[in-house]
């Protein structure tokens, strides 16, 4: 089996749990991976939660309270680095978990499929709606 390839036998998993009505997924790290060049540019070591002020900016951005431009500007000020639009989060089809997408298409025939994410509308428009992934849920 190739790295990242998912071997899936729905019968073995779900026959054991026949009362399952819905399956809910997270987006980042499950359906897609993304690059966060800001973390590299500002020299984050370890978890972003180790940097409370930065973590708060991330949360404000995820909740749509500040735009990506404001996020980059405030992060630049906080870490005294020059961040530009080149440091924005990036995503493309290569970052999608295509195996999981195929599995979800099969599961959708029998189960309600949901998505839970802390990603704000700004990214969901680009990463979920633009490629048409919203139709999976």
CSV table of N, CA and C in Angstrom, one decimal:
chain,number,residue,atom,x,y,z
A,1,UNK,N,0.8,-1.2,0.0
A,1,UNK,CA,0.0,0.0,0.0
A,1,UNK,C,0.9,1.2,0.0
A,2,UNK,N,0.6,2.2,-0.8
A,2,UNK,CA,1.3,3.5,-0.9
A,2,UNK,C,1.1,4.3,0.3
A,3,UNK,N,2.0,5.1,0.7
A,3,UNK,CA,1.9,6.0,1.8
A,3,UNK,C,0.7,6.9,1.5
A,4,UNK,N,-0.2,7.0,2.5
A,4,UNK,CA,-1.4,7.9,2.3
A,4,UNK,C,-2.6,7.2,1.7
A,5,UNK,N,-2.3,6.0,1.1
A,5,UNK,CA,-3.4,5.3,0.5
A,5,UNK,C,-4.3,4.7,1.6
A,6,UNK,N,-5.6,4.8,1.4
A,6,UNK,CA,-6.5,4.4,2.4
A,6,UNK,C,-7.2,3.1,1.9
A,7,UNK,N,-7.1,2.0,2.7
A,7,UNK,CA,-7.7,0.8,2.4
A,7,UNK,C,-9.0,0.8,3.2
A,8,UNK,N,-10.1,0.6,2.6
A,8,UNK,CA,-11.4,0.9,3.3
A,8,UNK,C,-12.4,-0.2,2.9
A,9,UNK,N,-12.9,-0.9,3.9
A,9,UNK,CA,-14.0,-1.9,3.7
A,9,UNK,C,-15.1,-1.5,4.6
A,10,UNK,N,-16.1,-0.8,4.1
A,10,UNK,CA,-17.2,-0.3,4.8
A,10,UNK,C,-17.9,-1.4,5.6
A,11,UNK,N,-18.1,-2.5,5.0
A,11,UNK,CA,-18.8,-3.6,5.7
A,11,UNK,C,-18.2,-4.0,7.0
A,12,UNK,N,-16.9,-4.1,7.0
A,12,UNK,CA,-16.2,-4.6,8.2
A,12,UNK,C,-16.4,-3.5,9.3
A,13,UNK,N,-16.3,-2.3,9.0
A,13,UNK,CA,-16.3,-1.2,10.0
A,13,UNK,C,-17.8,-0.9,10.4
A,14,UNK,N,-18.7,-0.7,9.5
A,14,UNK,CA,-20.0,-0.2,9.9
A,14,UNK,C,-21.0,-1.3,10.2
A,15,UNK,N,-20.8,-2.5,9.8
A,15,UNK,CA,-21.7,-3.6,10.2
A,15,UNK,C,-21.6,-3.8,11.7
A,16,UNK,N,-20.5,-3.6,12.3
A,16,UNK,CA,-20.2,-3.7,13.7
A,16,UNK,C,-21.0,-2.6,14.5
A,17,UNK,N,-21.2,-1.5,13.8
A,17,UNK,CA,-21.9,-0.3,14.5
A,17,UNK,C,-23.1,0.1,13.6
A,18,UNK,N,-24.1,-0.7,13.6
A,18,UNK,CA,-25.3,-0.5,12.8
A,18,UNK,C,-26.1,0.7,13.1
A,19,UNK,N,-25.9,1.3,14.3
A,19,UNK,CA,-26.7,2.4,14.7
A,19,UNK,C,-26.1,3.8,14.2
A,20,UNK,N,-25.1,3.7,13.4
A,20,UNK,CA,-24.4,5.0,12.9
A,20,UNK,C,-25.4,5.6,11.9
A,21,UNK,N,-25.6,6.9,12.1
A,21,UNK,CA,-26.5,7.6,11.1
A,21,UNK,C,-25.8,8.7,10.4
A,22,UNK,N,-24.7,9.2,11.0
A,22,UNK,CA,-24.0,10.3,10.4
A,22,UNK,C,-22.5,10.1,10.7
A,23,UNK,N,-21.7,10.7,9.8
A,23,UNK,CA,-20.2,10.7,9.9
A,23,UNK,C,-19.8,12.1,9.7
A,24,UNK,N,-19.0,12.6,10.6
A,24,UNK,CA,-18.5,14.0,10.6
A,24,UNK,C,-17.0,14.0,10.5
A,25,UNK,N,-16.5,14.9,9.6
A,25,UNK,CA,-15.0,15.0,9.4
A,25,UNK,C,-14.6,16.4,9.7
A,26,UNK,N,-13.3,16.5,10.0
A,26,UNK,CA,-12.7,17.8,10.1
A,26,UNK,C,-12.1,18.1,8.7
A,27,UNK,N,-11.8,19.3,8.3
A,27,UNK,CA,-11.3,19.6,7.0
A,27,UNK,C,-9.8,19.6,7.0
A,28,UNK,N,-9.1,20.5,7.7
A,28,UNK,CA,-7.6,20.5,7.7
A,28,UNK,C,-7.0,19.3,8.4
A,29,UNK,N,-6.1,18.7,7.7
A,29,UNK,CA,-5.4,17.5,8.2
A,29,UNK,C,-6.2,16.2,8.0
A,30,UNK,N,-7.4,16.3,7.4
A,30,UNK,CA,-8.2,15.2,7.1
A,30,UNK,C,-8.5,15.2,5.6
A,31,UNK,N,-9.2,16.2,5.2
A,31,UNK,CA,-9.5,16.3,3.7
A,31,UNK,C,-8.4,16.9,3.0
A,32,UNK,N,-7.7,17.8,3.6
A,32,UNK,CA,-6.6,18.5,2.9
A,32,UNK,C,-5.5,18.9,3.9
A,33,UNK,N,-4.3,19.1,3.3
A,33,UNK,CA,-3.2,19.7,4.1
A,33,UNK,C,-3.0,21.0,3.5
A,34,UNK,N,-2.3,21.9,4.2
A,34,UNK,CA,-2.1,23.2,3.6
A,34,UNK,C,-0.7,23.7,4.1
A,35,UNK,N,-0.2,24.6,3.4
A,35,UNK,CA,1.1,25.2,3.8
A,35,UNK,C,0.8,26.5,4.6
A,36,UNK,N,1.5,26.7,5.6
A,36,UNK,CA,1.4,27.9,6.5
A,36,UNK,C,2.8,28.6,6.5
A,37,UNK,N,3.1,29.3,5.4
A,37,UNK,CA,4.4,29.9,5.3
A,37,UNK,C,4.6,31.0,6.4
A,38,UNK,N,3.6,31.5,7.0
A,38,UNK,CA,3.7,32.5,8.1
A,38,UNK,C,4.5,31.9,9.2
A,39,UNK,N,4.1,30.7,9.6
A,39,UNK,CA,4.8,30.0,10.8
A,39,UNK,C,6.3,29.9,10.5
A,40,UNK,N,6.6,29.5,9.3
A,40,UNK,CA,8.1,29.4,9.0
A,40,UNK,C,8.7,30.7,9.0
A,41,UNK,N,8.1,31.7,8.4
A,41,UNK,CA,8.7,33.1,8.3
A,41,UNK,C,8.9,33.7,9.7
A,42,UNK,N,8.1,33.4,10.6
A,42,UNK,CA,8.2,34.1,12.0
A,42,UNK,C,9.0,33.2,12.9
A,43,UNK,N,9.3,32.0,12.5
A,43,UNK,CA,10.2,31.1,13.3
A,43,UNK,C,9.5,30.4,14.4
A,44,UNK,N,8.2,30.0,14.1
A,44,UNK,CA,7.5,29.2,15.1
A,44,UNK,C,8.2,27.9,15.4
A,45,UNK,N,8.5,27.6,16.6
A,45,UNK,CA,9.0,26.3,17.0
A,45,UNK,C,8.0,25.6,17.9
A,46,UNK,N,7.6,24.4,17.6
A,46,UNK,CA,6.6,23.7,18.4
A,46,UNK,C,5.2,24.1,18.0
A,47,UNK,N,4.3,24.3,19.0
A,47,UNK,CA,2.9,24.6,18.7
A,47,UNK,C,2.6,26.1,18.7
A,48,UNK,N,1.7,26.5,17.9
A,48,UNK,CA,1.3,27.9,17.9
A,48,UNK,C,0.7,28.3,19.3
A,49,UNK,N,0.2,27.3,20.0
A,49,UNK,CA,-0.4,27.6,21.4
A,49,UNK,C,0.7,28.1,22.3
A,50,UNK,N,1.9,27.9,22.0
A,50,UNK,CA,3.0,28.3,22.9
A,50,UNK,C,3.3,29.9,22.7
A,51,UNK,N,2.6,30.5,21.8
A,51,UNK,CA,2.7,31.9,21.5
A,51,UNK,C,1.3,32.5,21.6
A,52,UNK,N,0.8,32.8,22.8
A,52,UNK,CA,-0.6,33.3,23.1
A,52,UNK,C,-1.1,34.4,22.2
A,53,UNK,N,-0.2,35.4,22.0
A,53,UNK,CA,-0.7,36.6,21.2
A,53,UNK,C,-0.9,36.2,19.8
A,54,UNK,N,0.0,35.4,19.3
A,54,UNK,CA,-0.1,34.9,17.9
A,54,UNK,C,-1.3,34.0,17.8
A,55,UNK,N,-1.5,33.1,18.7
A,55,UNK,CA,-2.6,32.2,18.7
A,55,UNK,C,-3.9,32.9,18.7
A,56,UNK,N,-4.0,34.0,19.5
A,56,UNK,CA,-5.2,34.8,19.5
A,56,UNK,C,-5.5,35.4,18.1
A,57,UNK,N,-4.4,35.9,17.4
A,57,UNK,CA,-4.6,36.4,16.0
A,57,UNK,C,-5.1,35.3,15.1
A,58,UNK,N,-4.6,34.1,15.3
A,58,UNK,CA,-5.0,33.0,14.4
A,58,UNK,C,-6.5,32.7,14.7
A,59,UNK,N,-6.9,32.7,15.9
A,59,UNK,CA,-8.3,32.5,16.3
A,59,UNK,C,-9.2,33.6,15.7
A,60,UNK,N,-8.8,34.9,15.8
A,60,UNK,CA,-9.6,36.0,15.3
A,60,UNK,C,-9.7,35.8,13.8
A,61,UNK,N,-8.6,35.4,13.1
A,61,UNK,CA,-8.7,35.2,11.7
A,61,UNK,C,-9.6,34.1,11.3
A,62,UNK,N,-9.5,32.9,12.0
A,62,UNK,CA,-10.3,31.8,11.8
A,62,UNK,C,-11.8,32.1,11.9
A,63,UNK,N,-12.1,33.0,12.9
A,63,UNK,CA,-13.5,33.3,13.2
A,63,UNK,C,-14.0,34.4,12.3
A,64,UNK,N,-13.1,34.9,11.4
A,64,UNK,CA,-13.5,36.0,10.5
A,64,UNK,C,-13.6,37.4,11.1
A,65,UNK,N,-13.0,37.5,12.3
A,65,UNK,CA,-13.0,38.8,13.0
A,65,UNK,C,-12.0,39.7,12.4
A,66,UNK,N,-10.9,39.2,11.8
A,66,UNK,CA,-10.0,40.0,11.0
A,66,UNK,C,-9.7,39.3,9.7
A,67,UNK,N,-9.4,40.1,8.7
A,67,UNK,CA,-9.1,39.6,7.4
A,67,UNK,C,-7.7,39.0,7.3
A,68,UNK,N,-7.4,38.3,6.2
A,68,UNK,CA,-6.1,37.8,6.1
A,68,UNK,C,-5.0,38.9,6.0
A,69,UNK,N,-5.4,40.0,5.4
A,69,UNK,CA,-4.4,41.1,5.3
A,69,UNK,C,-4.2,41.7,6.7
A,70,UNK,N,-5.2,41.8,7.5
A,70,UNK,CA,-5.0,42.3,8.9
A,70,UNK,C,-4.2,41.3,9.7
A,71,UNK,N,-4.5,40.0,9.5
A,71,UNK,CA,-3.7,39.0,10.2
A,71,UNK,C,-2.2,39.1,9.9
A,72,UNK,N,-1.9,39.2,8.6
A,72,UNK,CA,-0.5,39.3,8.2
A,72,UNK,C,0.1,40.6,8.8
A,73,UNK,N,-0.6,41.7,8.7
A,73,UNK,CA,-0.1,43.0,9.2
A,73,UNK,C,0.2,42.9,10.8
A,74,UNK,N,-0.8,42.4,11.5
A,74,UNK,CA,-0.6,42.3,13.0
A,74,UNK,C,0.4,41.3,13.3
A,75,UNK,N,0.5,40.2,12.6
A,75,UNK,CA,1.6,39.2,12.9
A,75,UNK,C,3.0,39.8,12.6
A,76,UNK,N,3.0,40.6,11.5
A,76,UNK,CA,4.3,41.3,11.1
A,76,UNK,C,4.7,42.2,12.3
A,77,UNK,N,3.8,43.0,12.8
A,77,UNK,CA,4.1,43.9,14.0
A,77,UNK,C,4.5,43.1,15.2
A,78,UNK,N,3.8,42.0,15.5
A,78,UNK,CA,4.1,41.2,16.7
A,78,UNK,C,5.5,40.6,16.7
A,79,UNK,N,5.9,40.1,15.5
A,79,UNK,CA,7.1,39.3,15.4
A,79,UNK,C,8.3,40.2,14.8
A,80,UNK,N,7.9,41.4,14.4
A,80,UNK,CA,8.9,42.3,13.8
A,80,UNK,C,9.5,41.7,12.5
A,81,UNK,N,8.7,41.2,11.7
A,81,UNK,CA,9.1,40.6,10.4
A,81,UNK,C,8.2,41.2,9.3
A,82,UNK,N,8.7,41.2,8.1
A,82,UNK,CA,8.0,41.7,6.9
A,82,UNK,C,7.2,40.6,6.3
A,83,UNK,N,5.9,40.5,6.5
A,83,UNK,CA,5.1,39.5,5.9
A,83,UNK,C,4.3,40.1,4.7
A,84,UNK,N,4.2,39.4,3.6
A,84,UNK,CA,3.5,40.0,2.5
A,84,UNK,C,2.5,38.9,2.0
A,85,UNK,N,1.8,39.2,0.9
A,85,UNK,CA,0.8,38.3,0.4
A,85,UNK,C,1.4,36.9,0.0
A,86,UNK,N,2.7,36.9,-0.2
A,86,UNK,CA,3.4,35.7,-0.5
A,86,UNK,C,3.4,34.7,0.7
A,87,UNK,N,3.1,35.2,1.9
A,87,UNK,CA,3.0,34.4,3.1
A,87,UNK,C,1.6,33.9,3.4
A,88,UNK,N,0.7,34.2,2.5
A,88,UNK,CA,-0.7,33.7,2.8
A,88,UNK,C,-0.8,32.2,2.8
A,89,UNK,N,-1.8,31.6,3.4
A,89,UNK,CA,-2.0,30.2,3.3
A,89,UNK,C,-2.3,29.8,1.9
A,90,UNK,N,-1.7,28.7,1.5
A,90,UNK,CA,-1.9,28.3,0.1
A,90,UNK,C,-2.6,26.9,0.1
A,91,UNK,N,-3.2,26.6,-1.0
A,91,UNK,CA,-3.9,25.3,-1.1
A,91,UNK,C,-4.1,25.1,-2.6
A,92,UNK,N,-4.0,23.8,-3.0
A,92,UNK,CA,-4.3,23.4,-4.3
A,92,UNK,C,-4.7,22.0,-4.3
A,93,UNK,N,-5.2,21.5,-5.5
A,93,UNK,CA,-5.7,20.1,-5.6
A,93,UNK,C,-4.7,19.1,-5.1
A,94,UNK,N,-3.5,19.4,-5.2
A,94,UNK,CA,-2.4,18.4,-4.7
A,94,UNK,C,-2.5,18.2,-3.2
A,95,UNK,N,-3.1,19.1,-2.5
A,95,UNK,CA,-3.2,19.0,-1.1
A,95,UNK,C,-4.4,18.2,-0.6
A,96,UNK,N,-5.3,17.8,-1.5
A,96,UNK,CA,-6.5,17.1,-1.2
A,96,UNK,C,-6.2,15.6,-0.9
A,97,UNK,N,-7.0,15.0,0.0
A,97,UNK,CA,-6.9,13.6,0.2
A,97,UNK,C,-7.9,13.0,-0.7
A,98,UNK,N,-7.5,12.7,-1.9
A,98,UNK,CA,-8.4,12.1,-3.0
A,98,UNK,C,-9.0,10.8,-2.6
A,99,UNK,N,-8.2,10.0,-1.9
A,99,UNK,CA,-8.7,8.7,-1.4
A,99,UNK,C,-9.9,8.9,-0.5
A,100,UNK,N,-9.8,9.8,0.4
A,100,UNK,CA,-10.9,10.0,1.4
A,100,UNK,C,-12.1,10.6,0.6
A,101,UNK,N,-11.9,11.4,-0.3
A,101,UNK,CA,-13.0,12.0,-1.1
A,101,UNK,C,-13.8,10.9,-1.8
A,102,UNK,N,-13.1,9.9,-2.3
A,102,UNK,CA,-13.8,8.8,-3.0
A,102,UNK,C,-14.6,8.0,-1.9
A,103,UNK,N,-14.0,7.8,-0.8
A,103,UNK,CA,-14.7,7.0,0.3
A,103,UNK,C,-15.9,7.8,0.7
A,104,UNK,N,-15.8,9.1,0.9
A,104,UNK,CA,-17.0,9.9,1.3
A,104,UNK,C,-18.1,9.8,0.3
A,105,UNK,N,-17.7,9.8,-1.0
A,105,UNK,CA,-18.8,9.7,-2.0
A,105,UNK,C,-19.6,8.4,-1.9
A,106,UNK,N,-18.9,7.3,-1.5
A,106,UNK,CA,-19.6,6.0,-1.3
A,106,UNK,C,-20.4,6.1,0.0
A,107,UNK,N,-19.8,6.7,1.1
A,107,UNK,CA,-20.5,6.7,2.3
A,107,UNK,C,-21.8,7.6,2.3
A,108,UNK,N,-21.7,8.6,1.4
A,108,UNK,CA,-22.8,9.6,1.3
A,108,UNK,C,-24.1,8.9,0.9
A,109,UNK,N,-24.0,7.7,0.2
A,109,UNK,CA,-25.2,7.0,-0.3
A,109,UNK,C,-25.9,6.4,0.9
A,110,UNK,N,-25.3,6.2,2.0
A,110,UNK,CA,-26.0,5.5,3.2
A,110,UNK,C,-26.0,6.4,4.4
A,111,UNK,N,-25.1,7.4,4.5
A,111,UNK,CA,-25.0,8.1,5.8
A,111,UNK,C,-25.1,9.6,5.5
A,112,UNK,N,-25.5,10.3,6.6
A,112,UNK,CA,-25.4,11.8,6.5
A,112,UNK,C,-23.9,12.1,6.8
A,113,UNK,N,-23.4,13.0,5.9
A,113,UNK,CA,-22.0,13.4,6.0
A,113,UNK,C,-21.9,14.8,6.5
A,114,UNK,N,-21.0,15.1,7.5
A,114,UNK,CA,-20.9,16.4,8.0
A,114,UNK,C,-19.5,16.9,8.0
A,115,UNK,N,-19.3,18.2,8.1
A,115,UNK,CA,-18.0,18.8,8.2
A,115,UNK,C,-17.9,19.8,9.3
A,116,UNK,N,-16.9,19.6,10.2
A,116,UNK,CA,-16.7,20.6,11.3
A,116,UNK,C,-15.3,21.2,11.1
A,117,UNK,N,-15.2,22.5,11.1
A,117,UNK,CA,-13.9,23.1,10.9
A,117,UNK,C,-13.9,24.4,11.6
A,118,UNK,N,-12.7,24.8,12.1
A,118,UNK,CA,-12.6,26.2,12.7
A,118,UNK,C,-12.1,27.2,11.6
A,119,UNK,N,-12.1,26.8,10.4
A,119,UNK,CA,-11.7,27.7,9.3
A,119,UNK,C,-12.8,28.7,8.9
A,120,UNK,N,-12.4,29.9,8.8
A,120,UNK,CA,-13.3,31.0,8.5
A,120,UNK,C,-13.8,30.9,7.1
A,121,UNK,N,-14.8,31.7,6.8
A,121,UNK,CA,-15.5,31.8,5.5
A,121,UNK,C,-14.5,32.1,4.4
A,122,UNK,N,-13.5,33.0,4.7
A,122,UNK,CA,-12.6,33.5,3.7
A,122,UNK,C,-11.9,32.2,3.1
A,123,UNK,N,-11.5,31.3,3.9
A,123,UNK,CA,-10.8,30.1,3.4
A,123,UNK,C,-11.7,29.1,2.9
A,124,UNK,N,-12.9,28.9,3.5
A,124,UNK,CA,-13.8,27.9,3.0
A,124,UNK,C,-14.3,28.2,1.6
A,125,UNK,N,-14.5,29.5,1.3
A,125,UNK,CA,-14.8,29.9,-0.1
A,125,UNK,C,-13.8,29.3,-1.1
A,126,UNK,N,-12.6,29.5,-0.7
A,126,UNK,CA,-11.5,29.1,-1.6
A,126,UNK,C,-11.2,27.6,-1.6
A,127,UNK,N,-11.2,27.0,-0.4
A,127,UNK,CA,-10.7,25.7,-0.3
A,127,UNK,C,-11.9,24.6,-0.3
A,128,UNK,N,-13.1,25.0,0.0
A,128,UNK,CA,-14.2,24.1,0.0
A,128,UNK,C,-15.1,24.3,-1.2
A,129,UNK,N,-15.6,25.5,-1.4
A,129,UNK,CA,-16.6,25.8,-2.4
A,129,UNK,C,-16.0,25.8,-3.8
A,130,UNK,N,-14.9,26.5,-4.0
A,130,UNK,CA,-14.3,26.6,-5.3
A,130,UNK,C,-14.0,25.3,-6.0
A,131,UNK,N,-13.4,24.3,-5.2
A,131,UNK,CA,-13.2,23.0,-5.9
A,131,UNK,C,-14.4,22.1,-5.9
A,132,UNK,N,-15.5,22.6,-5.3
A,132,UNK,CA,-16.8,21.8,-5.3
A,132,UNK,C,-16.9,20.8,-4.2
A,133,UNK,N,-16.0,20.8,-3.2
A,133,UNK,CA,-16.1,19.8,-2.1
A,133,UNK,C,-17.3,20.0,-1.3
A,134,UNK,N,-18.0,21.2,-1.3
A,134,UNK,CA,-19.2,21.4,-0.5
A,134,UNK,C,-20.3,20.4,-0.8
A,135,UNK,N,-20.2,19.9,-2.0
A,135,UNK,CA,-21.3,18.9,-2.5
A,135,UNK,C,-21.2,17.6,-1.8
A,136,UNK,N,-20.1,17.3,-1.1
A,136,UNK,CA,-19.9,16.1,-0.3
A,136,UNK,C,-20.7,16.1,1.0
A,137,UNK,N,-21.0,17.3,1.4
A,137,UNK,CA,-21.7,17.4,2.7
A,137,UNK,C,-23.1,17.9,2.7
